[in-house]
Amino acid sequence: FTTEAGLYTASDQIVILSPDNVDSVLVNSTAALVVEFYASWCGHCIAFSPEWKRLARDIKEWKPAVDLAAIDCANEDNRPICSRFGVKGYPTLKFFHAYSKPDSKGQGFREGPRDVRGLRHKIIEKMETHEEPWPPACPPLETASKAEIDNFFETNGVEHLALIFETSNSYVGREVTLDLLQYENIAVRRVLRTEEALVAKLGVTDFPSCYLYYPSGNFTRLHVQNEARTFYTYALQRLPGVLRAGNPPPVTSDLLKNTTEDQWRPFNRSGVYMADLESTLHYSLRLELAAHPVIKGEALSALQRYISVLAKYFPGRPVVRNLLKSVDTWLKGQNDTELSYSSLRDALDNTAEVPDAALPDGVRWVGCQGSKPHFRRYPCGMWILFHVLTVQAEEAAGKDPQEVLQAMRSYVHSFFGCRPCATHFENMVKDSMSHVGTLSTAMLWLWSRHNHVNNRLAGALSEDPHFPKIQWPSPELCPSCHGVKNGEHTWNQEELLTFLRSHFSSEHLLSDYLE
Ligand code: FAD
């Protein structure tokens, strides 16, 4: 497995500064930057790094306006940079305006809370008072007046205007404005409670609350489960016509045209389909593994673990389970230090000696269909397979909470064809997986890692515009999974567990398309 010096990796969505990129990142950038100067040996820095990573995920959508960076001053190559910026103690945070000059030393971040919420608020204050030139991607953050709203649509071509009514000490309006900055066809403005004419016109009584205001002068309240940032953001990003900038609009007819190998078929988007799990097995065992003519060492252990958890927990049809069990028995009987793929293939295909055993042949994606041939499919099936296996391990009263996760980790490491994905995944799991101590935390751990990946990939080229990456499950899919504490969104872990157990249970696996 890979190891990296420093406290951050490329998977953390934090720009890692070095002599090679420091000027191109900090000088004349179109976005502001907040840089953490740290020393990898310093205990405070080690303790602070998870918070900096959490912040990076929390404000990922703000990147075009303000981004996070980090530099390890304990690395000798970086030392001149840390001296250049006058850094003497660690961790030191500095704010660099957009379009900073080469001699800029950055501005200090006043002492204050070093948690995600406190840091986020401080970043907002810095952005609000950003000197000219203003970072072009940053929307206006100041409060809106009635006069501005009355004339809004004369100068703005958007379809939706979301007004967030709040008190002056609330950050929600500015947070949601920044959360939506990469989305087209929507603008968000904050309106203070003291803007009495507008408050009276819309009959606003709750602060915060969000209203959608239309060119006709009509308005409607945005209905959300909780009046808080994350709920507004979930809802506004999914308004009809609101699109991530740069993404072609998802055309419904794409789904109806035969742009994929198979005809697009409607399915239940909140269901889990056996056809996807079987297609994943076929692809992984017959295509992905076939790229490894000889399997030995670490890869052989990875294969054994993978087949073993499939044999134990795959909740498939009896013929498929029989096949997996017979392959597992065969594999356990192999004493050589290496295995040829062709012998594995024989075991997978040669079922003459094992009655009623067969591996599904070919792929037939249902819930993992993509609107184009390069979207979704196998990686979607891989995620679902492992979520299902973590849930099955608990249902079957498995003994080892690490068993399924280790199988996934080593399969991805040795075989997953997308090698950069495998590196990112390993970076992400290496510190936290060993802490998983129960079967239920295994489910939650995988759910949270998958959400980290979703966060990183939201807006990436690999995202199917018909299936935007979200922090899953949405409040619509599982209302009780979401809550609010001190104004911040929280996941209710107990409710999530109940939801995951049911969503990925064998009972709820669907067999086919919607007719
Ligand atoms: P997926 O993310 O594949 O999810 C499939 C389904 O699982 C969703 O439709 C939803 O129903 C459900 N789901 C979503 N989130 C969760 C959750 N948190 N918990 C439980 N269920 C959930 N692609 C890259 O471009 N770069 C990478 O670095 C990368 N790394 C990957 C690493 C691994 C280990 C895997 C398996 C895949 C990786 N991929 C990567 C692929 C990427 O994560 C998606 O699988 C792919 O883009 C298809 O996305 P999708 O829309 O089908 O949803």
Coordinates of C-alpha atoms and ligand atoms in Angstrom, one line a residue, residues 269 376 379-380 382-384 387 408 412 416 418 420-421 424-425 446-448 450-451 453-454 456-457 462 467 469-470 472 500 503-504, ligand 1:
R269 CA -34.3 5.0 -8.6
R376 CA -22.1 4.4 -14.2
P379 CA -18.2 1.1 -10.6
C380 CA -21.8 1.7 -9.6
M382 CA -19.1 -2.4 -7.3
W383 CA -20.2 0.1 -4.7
I384 CA -23.6 -1.5 -4.4
H387 CA -22.8 -2.0 0.6
M408 CA -13.0 -4.6 -0.8
V412 CA -9.6 -2.5 -5.2
F416 CA -9.9 -2.5 -9.7
C418 CA -9.4 2.3 -12.6
P420 CA -6.2 6.3 -10.0
C421 CA -9.5 5.4 -8.3
H424 CA -7.5 7.6 -4.1
F425 CA -9.4 4.9 -2.3
L446 CA -18.4 2.4 3.9
W447 CA -21.4 4.7 3.6
S448 CA -19.2 7.6 4.8
H450 CA -18.6 6.5 -0.4
N451 CA -19.9 10.0 0.4
V453 CA -15.9 10.0 -3.0
N454 CA -19.2 11.5 -4.0
R456 CA -14.8 14.7 -4.5
L457 CA -16.4 13.6 -7.8
S462 CA -17.4 11.1 -14.9
F467 CA -27.4 11.1 -11.7
K469 CA -23.4 13.0 -7.1
I470 CA -25.0 14.0 -3.8
W472 CA -26.5 10.3 0.0
L500 CA -28.9 1.1 5.2
H503 CA -32.1 -0.4 1.7
F504 CA -29.4 -3.0 1.1
Ligands
FAD1 P1 -22.1 5.6 -7.5 O1 -21.2 6.5 -6.7 O2 -21.4 4.5 -8.2 O3 -23.1 4.9 -6.5 C1 -24.0 3.9 -6.9 C2 -25.3 4.0 -6.1 O4 -25.0 3.8 -4.7 C3 -25.9 5.3 -6.2 O5 -26.7 5.4 -7.3 C4 -26.7 5.4 -4.9 O6 -28.0 4.6 -5.1 C5 -25.9 4.6 -4.0 N1 -25.1 5.5 -3.1 C6 -24.5 6.7 -3.4 N2 -23.8 7.1 -2.4 C7 -23.9 6.2 -1.4 C8 -23.4 6.1 -0.1 N3 -22.7 7.1 0.4 N4 -23.7 5.0 0.6 C9 -24.4 4.0 0.1 N5 -24.9 4.0 -1.1 C10 -24.7 5.1 -1.9 N6 -14.5 7.6 -10.2 C11 -13.7 8.6 -10.5 O7 -13.9 9.4 -11.4 N7 -12.6 8.9 -9.7 C12 -12.3 8.1 -8.6 O8 -11.3 8.4 -7.9 C13 -13.1 7.0 -8.3 N8 -12.8 6.2 -7.3 C14 -13.6 5.1 -7.0 C15 -13.3 4.2 -6.0 C16 -14.0 3.0 -5.8 C17 -13.6 2.0 -4.8 C18 -15.2 2.8 -6.6 C19 -16.0 1.5 -6.4 C20 -15.5 3.7 -7.6 C21 -14.7 4.8 -7.9 N9 -15.1 5.7 -8.9 C22 -14.2 6.8 -9.1 C23 -16.3 5.6 -9.6 C24 -17.4 6.5 -8.9 O9 -17.3 6.4 -7.5 C25 -18.8 6.1 -9.3 O10 -19.0 4.7 -9.0 C26 -19.1 6.3 -10.8 O11 -18.9 7.6 -11.2 C27 -20.6 6.0 -11.1 O12 -21.4 6.8 -10.3 P2 -22.9 6.6 -10.0 O13 -23.7 7.9 -10.3 O14 -23.4 5.4 -10.6 O15 -23.0 6.4 -8.4

